[in-house]
Structures are given as structure tokens and as C-alpha cells.
Amino acid sequence: MITTLDGTTPLAHNTQMPMIGYGTWQVTDAAQATAGVKEAIAAGYRHIDTAAVYGNEEAVGRGIAEGLAEAGLSRKDLFVTTKLWNDHRGHDAALAGIEESLSRLGLDYVDLYLIHWPANSRQHPQDWRALNASTWSGMEEIYASGRARAIGVSNFTRKHLEALLSDASVAPMVNQIELHPGFGQWDAAECSKANGLAVEAWSPLGSGRVLGDPALGAVAAQIGRTPAQVALRWLLQQDIAILPKSVTPERIRSNAELFDFELSPAQMEAVRAVVDDTEHSDPDQVDF
Ligand code: A2P
């Protein structure tokens, strides 16, 4: 029997988003991307996250079609996210971007379409705000057309989000940002939640870097879970949706076994001691 993973969060405008999504960033090998998506659907994931820039939309789309067929499910049973890349900023380019992504995915709509990165003040010192507003007007049109059932942003800091909220007719429904033990865009998360956006974590395992951290290991040992499960549960308990990436079937499955345990307040606090001292991207300073 196929179990459906529990736990959805309502987005503005009545879409339900499953809190656990299968992340496909850095899955560049097509066969691996297709196999991973199929494995995830079979394991009960009902949310798949990709992006134009990942270069795997075709392979992910194949995995979706085959995975749904094998599980006896239909398109409406799955929540699919993709993202508009930075070379498609502005109203008209955004409209083209969704068509290109849908064509690669082999879908006629996505459940969530995100602006991947804000135009920032390093690259667009004069017009970053206007450029984001223009892109967003395209996103609003895409939403109105039904080609995306929900629209949102990714990597938006408080600065980018507050500007966009002032300029938008339809408020973004989601902000997907880097969040994991040891590092997080916490101010952006707080600002997003305060404005009614759901928050999603990319790299919820710190791309695997933080899994050997002793603080995480100690909590995992206490409760007989893996460090990855502790990291993921820690985010879920803060109402943050998670997008763990793995190409390893056993990890795909165990990363989603998160609803039969709970971290105590002391364990939640203990995970705050995790250290990740690698350099992280500042969305207002990146040059891509
Ligand atoms: P792999 O894909 O080879 O299984 P993130 O989701 O933060 O981007 O992290 C993804 C990285 O973490 C990948 O390198 C992935 O490896 C690894 N990973 C995913 N799940 C686990 C797990 N349960 N245990 C150990 N490493 C994991």
C-alpha cells in the first residue's frame, strides 16, 4: 500500500501544500532525477520541487508521469513546484519562462511557481525594485491564467519582500529560502510568516554538511533517529516546509519518516548549537 505523507499547510487562496517535498537541486543526471522522483512518489512524497536552472525539468517530468502511473495516482494528487530563472526577469520574459518550464515538464500547470532569486541592489542598483515588480506582474498573470495554482518567491530577504508586498496586487504565497541547523535566513522567515507567506527550506540538511555535527548527533542518539531526521523535524516544528534532496532510495524514504516522533523543547534548543561555518549566499549580493 502507498502511504500519503501527512502534513499539508494551507497557502493563501486555498491551495494545500504538502510540508515535505522532494528536492532535486544538484540532481543533474537525467536518469538519476527520473529515478529519484519515482522513488519519492512511491515512498509517499506528494510534493516535488525543481527549477528551470537545475537543468532537470524534463527528467523530473518523466519521473512524475511514470511515478504517478505506477502508484495509480493522477496529476491532481501531486504538488509540483518550479522556478523562474534570473535570465527571465521582467513581465514578458516571465510569461515565456512558465511556458518553457511547462513544456519541459510535460505538464499543463504547476502547483507553485517561484521567482528563483530577487533582482538585487548589487546587480541592479537603480532598478532592482522595479524589476522585481515587473517580473511579479508576469507571475500574477500566470496565476490568473491557471498555469500556476500558487505563486511565490525564493531567496527574498526582508528588504526584497517588503518592497514587493507594496508593489504587488496579489501577494506572494510562499518564500523558499536557505534554512537548516547551523544557518538560516531567519529574518526573512519571520517577515514572510508575519505577512502570511508559507516558508520553505532549501538545503534543509545544509547540503549534507551539518549531518556530522555533534549537537545533531547527540539528539539523534537520544531518540534513536538519524541526524537527517532530526534536522528535518526541527524545521517542521517551526512550521517550515522542507525539501530534502537525496538520490539514495533508503535516504529518500527515511527523510520522510517524520510524523511519528517529536522533538522536546530542550532538543529543539540543542539543535540550535549546530555550527555550519561555510560561506552562504547573501541574496542581495550574489552576482548571478
Ligand atoms: P545523496 O543524494 O547522495 O543521498 P540538502 O537536502 O540539504 O541539499 O542535502 C542533500 C545532500 O545530503 C545530498 O548530498 C544527499 O546525498 C545528502 N543526504 C540526504 N539525505 C541524507 C541522509 N538521510 N543521510 C545522509 N546524507 C543525506
Coordinates of C-alpha atoms and ligand atoms in Angstrom, one line a residue:
M1 CA 0.0 0.0 0.0
I2 CA 1.2 3.5 -0.7
T3 CA 1.0 5.9 2.2
T4 CA 0.5 9.5 1.6
L5 CA 2.7 11.7 3.8
D6 CA 0.7 13.6 6.2
G7 CA 1.1 17.3 6.8
T8 CA -0.1 20.0 4.5
T9 CA -0.2 23.7 5.0
P10 CA -2.8 26.0 3.5
L11 CA -1.5 28.7 1.2
A12 CA -3.3 31.9 0.6
H13 CA -6.1 31.3 -1.9
N14 CA -6.9 27.8 -0.8
T15 CA -4.1 25.7 -2.2
Q16 CA -2.8 23.0 0.2
M17 CA 1.0 22.5 0.1
P18 CA 2.5 19.3 1.5
M19 CA 5.1 20.2 4.1
I20 CA 7.6 17.5 2.8
G21 CA 8.8 18.0 -0.8
Y22 CA 11.4 16.1 -2.7
G23 CA 14.2 18.4 -3.6
T24 CA 16.0 18.0 -7.0
W25 CA 18.7 20.7 -6.8
Q26 CA 22.0 19.2 -7.9
V27 CA 20.4 16.1 -9.4
T28 CA 21.8 16.8 -12.9
D29 CA 22.0 13.3 -14.2
A30 CA 18.7 12.7 -16.0
A31 CA 18.4 9.0 -15.2
Q32 CA 19.0 9.8 -11.5
A33 CA 16.5 12.6 -11.5
T34 CA 13.8 10.4 -13.0
A35 CA 14.5 7.5 -10.7
G36 CA 14.6 9.8 -7.6
V37 CA 11.3 11.3 -8.4
K38 CA 9.7 7.9 -8.9
E39 CA 11.2 6.6 -5.7
A40 CA 9.9 9.7 -3.8
I41 CA 6.4 9.3 -5.2
A42 CA 6.4 5.6 -4.3
A43 CA 7.7 6.5 -0.8
G44 CA 4.7 8.8 -0.3
Y45 CA 6.1 12.2 -1.2
R46 CA 3.3 14.3 -2.8
H47 CA 5.4 17.4 -3.5
I48 CA 8.3 17.7 -6.0
D49 CA 10.5 20.8 -6.2
T50 CA 12.5 21.6 -9.3
A51 CA 13.6 24.8 -11.2
A52 CA 14.5 25.8 -14.7
V53 CA 18.1 26.3 -13.8
Y54 CA 18.5 22.8 -12.3
G55 CA 18.5 21.6 -15.9
N56 CA 16.4 18.5 -14.9
E57 CA 12.8 19.6 -15.7
E58 CA 12.4 17.1 -18.5
A59 CA 13.8 14.2 -16.4
V60 CA 11.7 15.3 -13.4
G61 CA 8.6 15.5 -15.6
R62 CA 9.3 11.9 -16.8
G63 CA 9.6 10.8 -13.2
I64 CA 6.3 12.5 -12.3
A65 CA 4.5 10.8 -15.2
E66 CA 5.9 7.3 -14.6
G67 CA 5.7 7.7 -10.8
L68 CA 2.1 8.7 -10.8
A69 CA 1.2 5.9 -13.2
E70 CA 3.0 3.3 -11.2
A71 CA 1.3 4.5 -8.0
G72 CA -2.2 4.6 -9.6
L73 CA -2.3 8.3 -8.9
S74 CA -3.3 11.3 -11.0
R75 CA -1.8 14.7 -11.6
K76 CA -4.0 16.4 -9.0
D77 CA -2.6 14.1 -6.3
L78 CA 0.9 15.8 -6.7
F79 CA 2.1 19.3 -5.8
V80 CA 4.8 20.4 -8.3
T81 CA 6.9 23.5 -7.9
T82 CA 9.3 25.0 -10.4
K83 CA 11.1 28.4 -10.6
L84 CA 11.7 31.2 -13.0
W85 CA 15.4 31.7 -13.6
N86 CA 17.2 35.1 -13.4
D87 CA 17.6 35.4 -17.2
H88 CA 13.8 35.6 -17.5
R89 CA 13.2 38.7 -15.3
G90 CA 10.5 41.1 -16.4
H91 CA 6.8 40.7 -17.2
D92 CA 7.1 39.2 -20.7
A93 CA 10.1 37.0 -20.0
A94 CA 8.2 35.5 -17.0
L95 CA 5.3 34.6 -19.3
A96 CA 7.8 32.9 -21.6
G97 CA 9.5 31.2 -18.7
I98 CA 6.4 29.3 -17.4
E99 CA 5.7 28.1 -20.9
E100 CA 9.2 26.8 -21.4
S101 CA 9.1 25.0 -18.0
L102 CA 5.7 23.5 -18.5
S103 CA 6.8 22.2 -21.9
R104 CA 9.9 20.6 -20.4
L105 CA 8.0 19.2 -17.5
G106 CA 5.2 17.8 -19.8
L107 CA 2.6 19.5 -17.6
D108 CA -0.2 22.0 -18.3
Y109 CA 0.1 23.7 -14.9
V110 CA 2.3 23.7 -11.9
D111 CA 1.1 24.0 -8.3
L112 CA 3.6 26.6 -7.4
Y113 CA 5.8 28.9 -9.5
L114 CA 8.5 30.9 -7.8
I115 CA 10.8 33.8 -8.8
H116 CA 14.1 32.0 -8.1
W117 CA 16.2 35.0 -6.9
P118 CA 15.3 38.6 -6.5
A119 CA 16.9 41.2 -8.7
N120 CA 19.3 42.7 -6.2
S121 CA 21.0 46.0 -5.4
R122 CA 24.4 44.8 -6.4
Q123 CA 23.5 43.9 -9.9
H124 CA 20.6 46.4 -10.3
P125 CA 21.4 49.3 -8.0
Q126 CA 18.9 51.7 -9.7
D127 CA 16.0 49.4 -10.6
W128 CA 16.1 46.2 -8.5
R129 CA 12.7 47.0 -7.1
A130 CA 11.0 47.9 -10.4
L131 CA 12.5 44.8 -12.0
N132 CA 11.1 42.6 -9.3
A133 CA 7.7 44.3 -9.6
S134 CA 7.7 43.8 -13.3
T135 CA 8.6 40.1 -13.0
W136 CA 5.9 39.8 -10.4
S137 CA 3.2 41.3 -12.7
G138 CA 4.0 38.4 -15.0
M139 CA 3.7 36.0 -12.2
E140 CA 0.3 37.5 -11.3
E141 CA -0.8 37.0 -14.9
I142 CA 0.4 33.4 -14.8
Y143 CA -1.6 32.8 -11.6
A144 CA -4.7 34.3 -13.1
S145 CA -4.4 32.1 -16.2
G146 CA -4.2 28.9 -14.0
R147 CA -0.9 27.8 -15.3
A148 CA 0.3 28.1 -11.7
R149 CA -2.1 27.4 -8.9
A150 CA 0.0 29.4 -6.5
I151 CA 2.9 31.9 -6.9
G152 CA 5.7 33.0 -4.7
V153 CA 9.3 33.9 -4.4
S154 CA 12.6 32.4 -3.4
N155 CA 15.7 33.9 -1.7
F156 CA 13.8 37.1 -0.9
T157 CA 15.2 38.9 2.1
R158 CA 13.0 41.3 4.2
K159 CA 14.1 44.2 2.0
H160 CA 13.0 42.5 -1.2
L161 CA 9.8 41.1 0.2
E162 CA 8.6 44.3 1.8
A163 CA 9.2 46.2 -1.4
L164 CA 7.3 43.5 -3.4
L165 CA 4.4 43.4 -1.0
S166 CA 3.9 47.1 -1.5
D167 CA 4.1 46.8 -5.3
A168 CA 2.0 43.6 -5.7
S169 CA -1.7 43.2 -6.5
V170 CA -1.6 39.5 -5.5
A171 CA 0.7 38.9 -2.5
P172 CA 3.3 36.1 -2.9
M173 CA 2.1 33.0 -1.1
V174 CA 5.5 31.3 -0.4
N175 CA 9.1 32.3 0.2
Q176 CA 11.7 29.5 -0.3
I177 CA 14.9 30.3 1.5
E178 CA 18.0 28.6 2.8
L179 CA 17.3 27.3 6.3
H180 CA 18.9 24.5 8.2
P181 CA 20.6 23.8 11.5
G182 CA 23.6 26.0 11.7
F183 CA 22.4 28.6 9.3
G184 CA 19.2 30.3 8.2
Q185 CA 17.7 33.3 6.6
W186 CA 15.7 33.7 9.9
D187 CA 14.8 37.3 9.4
A188 CA 13.3 36.6 6.0
A189 CA 11.4 33.7 7.5
E190 CA 10.0 35.8 10.2
C191 CA 9.0 38.6 7.8
S192 CA 7.4 36.0 5.4
K193 CA 5.3 34.4 8.2
A194 CA 4.2 37.8 9.5
N195 CA 2.9 38.6 6.0
G196 CA 1.1 35.4 5.5
L197 CA 3.6 33.6 3.3
A198 CA 4.4 29.9 3.9
V199 CA 8.1 29.3 4.4
E200 CA 10.0 26.5 2.7
A201 CA 13.6 25.5 3.5
W202 CA 16.1 24.8 0.7
S203 CA 19.1 22.7 1.7
P204 CA 17.4 21.6 4.9
L205 CA 20.3 19.3 5.6
G206 CA 22.9 22.0 4.8
S207 CA 23.6 20.0 1.6
G208 CA 24.6 17.2 3.9
R209 CA 27.4 19.3 5.6
V210 CA 25.8 19.5 9.0
L211 CA 24.8 15.9 9.4
G212 CA 28.1 15.0 11.2
D213 CA 27.6 17.8 13.8
P214 CA 27.9 16.5 17.4
A215 CA 24.9 18.5 18.6
L216 CA 22.7 16.9 16.0
G217 CA 24.2 13.5 16.6
A218 CA 23.5 13.8 20.3
V219 CA 19.8 14.5 19.8
A220 CA 19.6 11.7 17.2
A221 CA 21.2 9.2 19.6
Q222 CA 18.8 10.2 22.4
I223 CA 15.7 9.4 20.3
G224 CA 17.0 6.7 18.0
R225 CA 16.6 8.7 14.8
T226 CA 19.1 9.7 12.1
P227 CA 20.7 13.2 12.2
A228 CA 18.9 14.0 9.0
Q229 CA 15.5 13.2 10.5
V230 CA 16.3 15.4 13.5
A231 CA 17.3 18.3 11.2
L232 CA 14.2 17.9 9.2
R233 CA 11.8 17.5 12.1
W234 CA 13.4 20.6 13.7
L235 CA 12.4 22.7 10.7
L236 CA 8.9 21.1 10.5
Q237 CA 8.3 22.0 14.2
Q238 CA 8.9 25.6 13.3
D239 CA 6.2 25.4 10.6
I240 CA 8.8 25.4 7.8
A241 CA 8.2 23.1 4.8
I242 CA 11.3 21.0 3.8
L243 CA 12.7 19.9 0.5
P244 CA 15.4 17.3 1.3
K245 CA 17.3 16.1 -1.7
S246 CA 18.7 12.6 -2.0
V247 CA 19.3 10.1 -4.8
T248 CA 19.6 7.2 -2.3
P249 CA 16.4 5.2 -2.0
E250 CA 16.9 4.4 1.7
R251 CA 17.5 8.1 2.5
I252 CA 14.6 9.2 0.3
R253 CA 12.4 7.0 2.5
S254 CA 13.8 7.8 5.9
N255 CA 13.9 11.5 5.2
A256 CA 10.1 11.4 5.1
E257 CA 9.5 9.4 8.2
L258 CA 9.0 12.4 10.4
F259 CA 5.5 12.3 11.7
D260 CA 5.9 9.6 14.4
F261 CA 8.1 11.5 16.8
E262 CA 8.5 14.9 18.2
L263 CA 11.5 16.9 19.5
S264 CA 11.1 18.3 23.0
P265 CA 11.8 22.0 23.7
A266 CA 15.2 21.0 25.1
Q267 CA 16.0 19.0 21.9
M268 CA 14.8 21.9 19.7
E269 CA 17.2 24.2 21.7
A270 CA 20.0 21.7 21.5
V271 CA 19.9 21.7 17.7
R272 CA 20.5 25.5 17.7
A273 CA 24.1 24.7 18.8
V274 CA 24.8 23.1 15.4
V275 CA 27.6 25.0 13.6
D276 CA 27.9 25.5 9.8
D277 CA 30.8 27.9 9.2
T278 CA 30.8 27.6 5.4
E279 CA 30.1 30.7 3.4
H280 CA 26.5 31.3 2.5
S281 CA 24.9 33.3 -0.3
D282 CA 23.6 36.7 0.6
P283 CA 20.7 37.2 -1.9
D284 CA 21.3 40.9 -2.0
Q285 CA 25.0 40.4 -3.0
V286 CA 25.0 37.4 -5.4
D287 CA 26.2 38.2 -8.9
F288 CA 24.1 35.7 -10.8
Ligands
A2P1 P1 22.6 11.7 -1.6 O1 21.8 12.5 -2.6 O2 23.9 11.1 -2.2 O3 21.8 10.7 -0.9 P2 20.1 19.1 1.1 O4 18.8 18.4 1.0 O5 20.3 19.9 2.3 O6 20.5 19.8 -0.1 O7 21.2 17.9 1.3 C1 21.4 17.0 0.2 C2 22.7 16.2 0.5 O8 22.5 15.4 1.7 C3 23.0 15.2 -0.6 O9 24.4 15.1 -0.7 C4 22.5 13.9 0.0 O10 23.2 12.8 -0.5 C5 22.7 14.0 1.4 N1 21.7 13.3 2.2 C6 20.3 13.4 2.0 N2 19.7 12.6 3.0 C7 20.6 12.1 3.8 C8 20.6 11.2 4.9 N3 19.4 10.8 5.4 N4 21.8 10.9 5.4 C9 22.9 11.3 4.9 N5 23.0 12.2 3.9 C10 21.9 12.5 3.3

